[in-house]
C-alpha positions as a Python dict, from the first residue, in 0.01 Angstrom:
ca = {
    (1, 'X'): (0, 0, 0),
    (2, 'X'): (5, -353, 81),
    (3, 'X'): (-253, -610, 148),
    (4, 'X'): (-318, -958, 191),
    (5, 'X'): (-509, -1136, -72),
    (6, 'X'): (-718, -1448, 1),
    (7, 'X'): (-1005, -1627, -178),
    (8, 'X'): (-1307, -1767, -2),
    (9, 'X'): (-1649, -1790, 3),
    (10, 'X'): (-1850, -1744, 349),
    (11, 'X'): (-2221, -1783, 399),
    (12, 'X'): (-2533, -1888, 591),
    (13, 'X'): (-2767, -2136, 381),
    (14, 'X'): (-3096, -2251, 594),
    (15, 'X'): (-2925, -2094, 928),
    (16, 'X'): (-2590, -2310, 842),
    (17, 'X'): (-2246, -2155, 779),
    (18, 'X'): (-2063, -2278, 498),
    (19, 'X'): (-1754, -2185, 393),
    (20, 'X'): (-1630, -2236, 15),
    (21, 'X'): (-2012, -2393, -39),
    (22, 'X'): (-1961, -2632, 282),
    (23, 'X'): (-2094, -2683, 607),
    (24, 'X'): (-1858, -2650, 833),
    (25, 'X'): (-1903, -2630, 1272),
    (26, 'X'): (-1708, -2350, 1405),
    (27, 'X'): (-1484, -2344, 1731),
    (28, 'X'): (-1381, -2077, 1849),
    (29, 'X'): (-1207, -1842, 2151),
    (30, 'X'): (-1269, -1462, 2234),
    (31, 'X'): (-993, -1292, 2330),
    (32, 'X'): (-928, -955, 2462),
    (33, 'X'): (-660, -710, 2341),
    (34, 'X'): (-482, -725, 2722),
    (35, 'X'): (-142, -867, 2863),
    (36, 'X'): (-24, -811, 3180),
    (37, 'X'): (176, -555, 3261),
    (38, 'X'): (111, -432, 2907),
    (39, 'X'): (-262, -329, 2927),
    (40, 'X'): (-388, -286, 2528),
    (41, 'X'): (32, -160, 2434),
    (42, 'X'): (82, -507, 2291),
    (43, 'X'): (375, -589, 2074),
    (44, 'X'): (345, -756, 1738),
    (45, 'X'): (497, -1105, 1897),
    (46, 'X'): (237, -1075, 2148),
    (47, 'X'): (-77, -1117, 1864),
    (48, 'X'): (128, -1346, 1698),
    (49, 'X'): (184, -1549, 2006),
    (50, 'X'): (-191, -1565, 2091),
    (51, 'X'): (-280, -1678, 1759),
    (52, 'X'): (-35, -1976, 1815),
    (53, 'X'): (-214, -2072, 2108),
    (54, 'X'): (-546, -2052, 1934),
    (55, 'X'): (-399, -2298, 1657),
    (56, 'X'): (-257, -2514, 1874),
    (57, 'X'): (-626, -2579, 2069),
    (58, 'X'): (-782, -2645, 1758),
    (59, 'X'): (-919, -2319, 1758),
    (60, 'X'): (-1093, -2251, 1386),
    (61, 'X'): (-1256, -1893, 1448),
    (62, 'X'): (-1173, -1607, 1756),
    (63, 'X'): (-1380, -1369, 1840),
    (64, 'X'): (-1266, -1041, 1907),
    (65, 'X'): (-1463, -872, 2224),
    (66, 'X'): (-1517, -638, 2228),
    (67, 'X'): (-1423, -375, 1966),
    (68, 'X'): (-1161, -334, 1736),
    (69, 'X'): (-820, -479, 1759),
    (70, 'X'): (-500, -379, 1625),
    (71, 'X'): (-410, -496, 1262),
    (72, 'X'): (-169, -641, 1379),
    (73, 'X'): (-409, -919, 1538),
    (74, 'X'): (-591, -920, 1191),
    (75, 'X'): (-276, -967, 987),
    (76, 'X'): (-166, -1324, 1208),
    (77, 'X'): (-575, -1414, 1157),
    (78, 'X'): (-509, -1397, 786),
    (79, 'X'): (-132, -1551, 803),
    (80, 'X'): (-286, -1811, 1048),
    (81, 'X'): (-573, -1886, 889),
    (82, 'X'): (-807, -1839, 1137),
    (83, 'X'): (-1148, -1680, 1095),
    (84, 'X'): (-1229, -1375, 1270),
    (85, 'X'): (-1561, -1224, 1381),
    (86, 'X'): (-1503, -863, 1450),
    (87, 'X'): (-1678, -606, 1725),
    (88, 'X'): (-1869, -305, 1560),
    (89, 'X'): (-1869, -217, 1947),
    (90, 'X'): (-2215, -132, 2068),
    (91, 'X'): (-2202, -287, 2423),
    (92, 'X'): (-2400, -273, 2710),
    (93, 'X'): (-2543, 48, 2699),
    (94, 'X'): (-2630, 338, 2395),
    (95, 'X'): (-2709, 689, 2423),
    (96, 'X'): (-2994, 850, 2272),
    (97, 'X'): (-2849, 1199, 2178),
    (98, 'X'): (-2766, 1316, 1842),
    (99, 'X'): (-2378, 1333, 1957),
    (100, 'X'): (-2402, 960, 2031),
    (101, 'X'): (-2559, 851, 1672),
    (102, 'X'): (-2332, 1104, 1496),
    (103, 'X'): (-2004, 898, 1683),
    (104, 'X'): (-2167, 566, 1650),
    (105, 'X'): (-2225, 575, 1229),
    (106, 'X'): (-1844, 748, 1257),
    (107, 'X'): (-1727, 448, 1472),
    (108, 'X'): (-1931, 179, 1249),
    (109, 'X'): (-1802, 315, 865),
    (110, 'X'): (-1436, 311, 1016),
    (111, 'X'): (-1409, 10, 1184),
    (112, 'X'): (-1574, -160, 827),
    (113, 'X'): (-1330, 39, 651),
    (114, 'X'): (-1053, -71, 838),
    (115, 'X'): (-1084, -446, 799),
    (116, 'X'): (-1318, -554, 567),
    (117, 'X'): (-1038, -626, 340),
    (118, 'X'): (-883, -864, 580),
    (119, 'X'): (-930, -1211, 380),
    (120, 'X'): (-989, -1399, 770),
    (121, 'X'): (-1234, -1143, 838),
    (122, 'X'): (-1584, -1349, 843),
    (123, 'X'): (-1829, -1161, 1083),
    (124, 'X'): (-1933, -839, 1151),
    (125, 'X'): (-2057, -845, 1530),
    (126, 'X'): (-2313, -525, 1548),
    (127, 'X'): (-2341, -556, 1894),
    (128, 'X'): (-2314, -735, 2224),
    (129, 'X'): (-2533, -756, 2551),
    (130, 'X'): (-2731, -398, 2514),
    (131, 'X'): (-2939, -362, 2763),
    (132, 'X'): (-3023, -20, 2889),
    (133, 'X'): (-3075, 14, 3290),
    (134, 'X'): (-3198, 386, 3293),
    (135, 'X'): (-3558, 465, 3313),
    (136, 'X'): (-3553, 809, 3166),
    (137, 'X'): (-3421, 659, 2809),
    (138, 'X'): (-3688, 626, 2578),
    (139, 'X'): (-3858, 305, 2486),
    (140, 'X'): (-3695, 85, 2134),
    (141, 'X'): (-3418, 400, 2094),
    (142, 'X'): (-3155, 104, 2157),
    (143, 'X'): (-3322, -90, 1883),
    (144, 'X'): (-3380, 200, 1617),
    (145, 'X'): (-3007, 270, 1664),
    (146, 'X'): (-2906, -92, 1597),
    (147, 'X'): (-3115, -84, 1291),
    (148, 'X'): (-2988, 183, 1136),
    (149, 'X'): (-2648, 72, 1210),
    (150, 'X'): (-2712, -271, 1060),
    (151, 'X'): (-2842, -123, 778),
    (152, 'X'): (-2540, 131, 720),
    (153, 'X'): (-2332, -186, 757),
    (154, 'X'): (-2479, -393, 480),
    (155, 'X'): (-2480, -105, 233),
    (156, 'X'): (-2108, -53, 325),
    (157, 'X'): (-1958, -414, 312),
    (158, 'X'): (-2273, -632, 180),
    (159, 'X'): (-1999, -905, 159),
    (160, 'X'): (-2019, -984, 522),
    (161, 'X'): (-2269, -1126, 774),
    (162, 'X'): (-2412, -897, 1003),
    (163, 'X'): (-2424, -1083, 1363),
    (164, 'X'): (-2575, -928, 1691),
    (165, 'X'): (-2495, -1110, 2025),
    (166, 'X'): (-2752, -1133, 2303),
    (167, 'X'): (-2781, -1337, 2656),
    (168, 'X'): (-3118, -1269, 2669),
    (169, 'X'): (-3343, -1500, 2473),
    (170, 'X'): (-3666, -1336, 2518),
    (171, 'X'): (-3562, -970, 2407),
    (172, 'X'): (-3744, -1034, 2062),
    (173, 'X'): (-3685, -692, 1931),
    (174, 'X'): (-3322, -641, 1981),
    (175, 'X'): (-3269, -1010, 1864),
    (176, 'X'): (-3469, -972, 1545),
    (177, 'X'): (-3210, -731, 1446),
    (178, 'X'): (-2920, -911, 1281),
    (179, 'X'): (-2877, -1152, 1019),
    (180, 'X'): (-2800, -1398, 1291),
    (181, 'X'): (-2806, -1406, 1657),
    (182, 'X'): (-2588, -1547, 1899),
    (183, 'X'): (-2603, -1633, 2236),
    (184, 'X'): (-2401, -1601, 2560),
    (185, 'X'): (-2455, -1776, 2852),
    (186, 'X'): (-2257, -1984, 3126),
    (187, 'X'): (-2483, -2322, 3236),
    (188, 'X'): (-2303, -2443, 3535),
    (189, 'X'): (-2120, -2120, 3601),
    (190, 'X'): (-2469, -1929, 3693),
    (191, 'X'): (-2838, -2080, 3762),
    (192, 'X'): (-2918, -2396, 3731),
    (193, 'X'): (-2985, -2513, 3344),
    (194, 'X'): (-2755, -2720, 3167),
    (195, 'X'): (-2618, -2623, 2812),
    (196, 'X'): (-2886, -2800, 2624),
    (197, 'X'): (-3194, -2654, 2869),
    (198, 'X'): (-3034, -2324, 2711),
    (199, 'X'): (-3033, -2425, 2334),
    (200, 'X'): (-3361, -2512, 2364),
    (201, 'X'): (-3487, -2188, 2544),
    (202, 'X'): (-3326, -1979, 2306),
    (203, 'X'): (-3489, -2173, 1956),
    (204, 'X'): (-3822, -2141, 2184),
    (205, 'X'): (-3803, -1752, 2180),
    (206, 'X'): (-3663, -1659, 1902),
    (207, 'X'): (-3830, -1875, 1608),
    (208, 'X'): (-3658, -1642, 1355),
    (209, 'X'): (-3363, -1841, 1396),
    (210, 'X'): (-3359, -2207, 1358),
    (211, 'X'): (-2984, -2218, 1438),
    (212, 'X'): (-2743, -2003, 1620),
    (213, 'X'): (-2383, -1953, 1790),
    (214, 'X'): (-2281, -1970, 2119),
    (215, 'X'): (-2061, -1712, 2137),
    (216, 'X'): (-1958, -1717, 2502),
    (217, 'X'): (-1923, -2028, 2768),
    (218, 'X'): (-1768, -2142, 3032),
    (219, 'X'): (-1682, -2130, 3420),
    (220, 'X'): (-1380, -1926, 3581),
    (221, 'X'): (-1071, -2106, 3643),
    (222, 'X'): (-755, -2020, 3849),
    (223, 'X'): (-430, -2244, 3796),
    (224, 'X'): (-344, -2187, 4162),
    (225, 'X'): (-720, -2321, 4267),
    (226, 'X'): (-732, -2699, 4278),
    (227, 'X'): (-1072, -2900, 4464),
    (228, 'X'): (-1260, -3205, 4313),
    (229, 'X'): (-1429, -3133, 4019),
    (230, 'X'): (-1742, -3252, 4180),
    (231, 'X'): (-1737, -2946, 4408),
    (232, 'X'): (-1877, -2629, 4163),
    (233, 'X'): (-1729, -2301, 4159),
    (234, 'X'): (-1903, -1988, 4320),
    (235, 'X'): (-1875, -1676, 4085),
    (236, 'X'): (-1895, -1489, 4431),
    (237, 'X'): (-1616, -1673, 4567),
    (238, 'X'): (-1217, -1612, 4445),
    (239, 'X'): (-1174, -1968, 4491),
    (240, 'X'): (-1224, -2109, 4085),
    (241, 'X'): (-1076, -2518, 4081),
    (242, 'X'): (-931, -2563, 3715),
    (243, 'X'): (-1027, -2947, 3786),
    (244, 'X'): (-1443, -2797, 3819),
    (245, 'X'): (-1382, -2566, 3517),
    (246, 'X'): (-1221, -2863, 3286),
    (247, 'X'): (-1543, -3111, 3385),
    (248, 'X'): (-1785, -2811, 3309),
    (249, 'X'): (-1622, -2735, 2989),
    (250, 'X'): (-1565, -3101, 2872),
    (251, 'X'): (-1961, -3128, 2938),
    (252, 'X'): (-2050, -2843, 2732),
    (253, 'X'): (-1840, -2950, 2432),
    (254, 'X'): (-2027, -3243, 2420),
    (255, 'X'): (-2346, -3070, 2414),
    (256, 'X'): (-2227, -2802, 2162),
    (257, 'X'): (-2071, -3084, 1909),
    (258, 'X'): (-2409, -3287, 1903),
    (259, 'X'): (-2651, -3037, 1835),
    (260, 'X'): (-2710, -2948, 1483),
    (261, 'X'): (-2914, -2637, 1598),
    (262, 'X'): (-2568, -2480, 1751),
    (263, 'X'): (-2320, -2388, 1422),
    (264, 'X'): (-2072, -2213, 1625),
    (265, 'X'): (-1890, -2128, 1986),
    (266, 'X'): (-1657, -1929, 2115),
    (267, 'X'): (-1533, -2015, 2472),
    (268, 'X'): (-1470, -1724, 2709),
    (269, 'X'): (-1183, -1639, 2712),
    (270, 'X'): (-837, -1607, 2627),
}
């Protein structure tokens, strides 16, 4: 058996990440495991490829949404040198039967065994966006599940940071639940609050936290869709301007890079 061996040191200290004892701002992509006309049946040029493009941006960190990737995407994040923040995945929705929480501690202990040993690998991501829609599931199940998954996680691999990633600020519960929370939301792609209006309401509710990453942003953008970037893009519309999704963008970097409060973001998406 062969692995690759790296040496570094990756922590939170007073809410900021440091890496080999320093602070350091992450930026970051997600990217799915998709290609077109390939679905998920990527070739090992195709992660390596990506990976490229993620160095070339100035990418430091990619998050991978949302569940496990092929090792083949972990071993160019170690050649690379890029960190990685990996899906436990728990998304959207959870079940509460004992078939579901038999399969989730299954799925959780494999995909920690699987890549813990990955020297790139910085983040464990428990979970992202649960919200349960149907009435007839019991009240907190989502959040005893999530618990006892983050707990079975830090016993496994104590090495790692435990993240959870909401886009609801005031779920206080759920949020309270990892090590440290992130945040997804899209100012200037839905309602009316800018990127900073969103910091802010997300410190408000959840005091736990006194810093936090954005861990998706952004506006949809279609090369063949070109307007002024003064007119915004509808998400109900197919019509996405590149030139309204580069101003939005630009805008939020700027926002992201000021604020001390924000240690992290990952644009959506690859």
């Amino acid at each position: 058996i062969r692995r690759t061996v790296g040496f570094r040191t990756a922590e939170f200290r007073d809410g900021r990440f440091c890496l080999n004892g320093k602070k350091l701002k992450v930026y970051g992509v997600n990217r799915h495991e998709d290609y077109e006309g390939k679905g998920w049946a990527l070739e090992p040029g195709d992660d390596a490829l990506d990976a490229r493009w993620m160095k070339a941006m100035g990418a430091t960190a990619v998050r991978l949404a949302h569940g496990a990737h092929g090792q083949g995407m972990l071993d160019e994040t170690d050649r690379q040198g890029l960190m990685a923040y990996v899906a436990i995945p728990f998304v959207n929705e959870l079940r509460d039967t004992p078939e579901y929480r038999a399969n989730a501690r299954q799925e959780t202990l494999e995909t920690v065994a699987q890549f813990r040993n990955h020297p790139s690998v910085i983040w464990w991501d428990l979970y992202n966006e649960v919200y349960n829609s149907e009435k007839d599931i019991p009240e907190g199940f989502q959040e005893d599940i999530l618990e006892e998954m983050r707990d079975l996680v830090r016993k496994t691999d104590p090495d790692h940071p435990v993240l959870g990633t909401t886009s609801i600020s005031a779920k206080t519960r759920l949020n309270a639940i990892p090590e440290q929370l992130c945040f997804n939301v899209y100012p200037g792609w839905y309602g009316t609050e800018t990127m900073s209006d969103w910091v802010d309401i997300f410190l408000r509710h959840n005091p736990k936290f006194p810093t936090f990453a954005m861990t998706e942003y952004g506006a949809g953008g279609n090369v063949d869709c070109h307007e002024s970037a003064e007119v915004r893009n509808r998400t109900v519309c197919p019509f996405h301007s590149e030139e309204y999704q580069t101003e939005l963008h630009l805008h939020d970097w700027r926002e992201i890079a000021r604020r001390d409060d924000v240690w992290g973001s990952f644009i959506w998406n690859m």
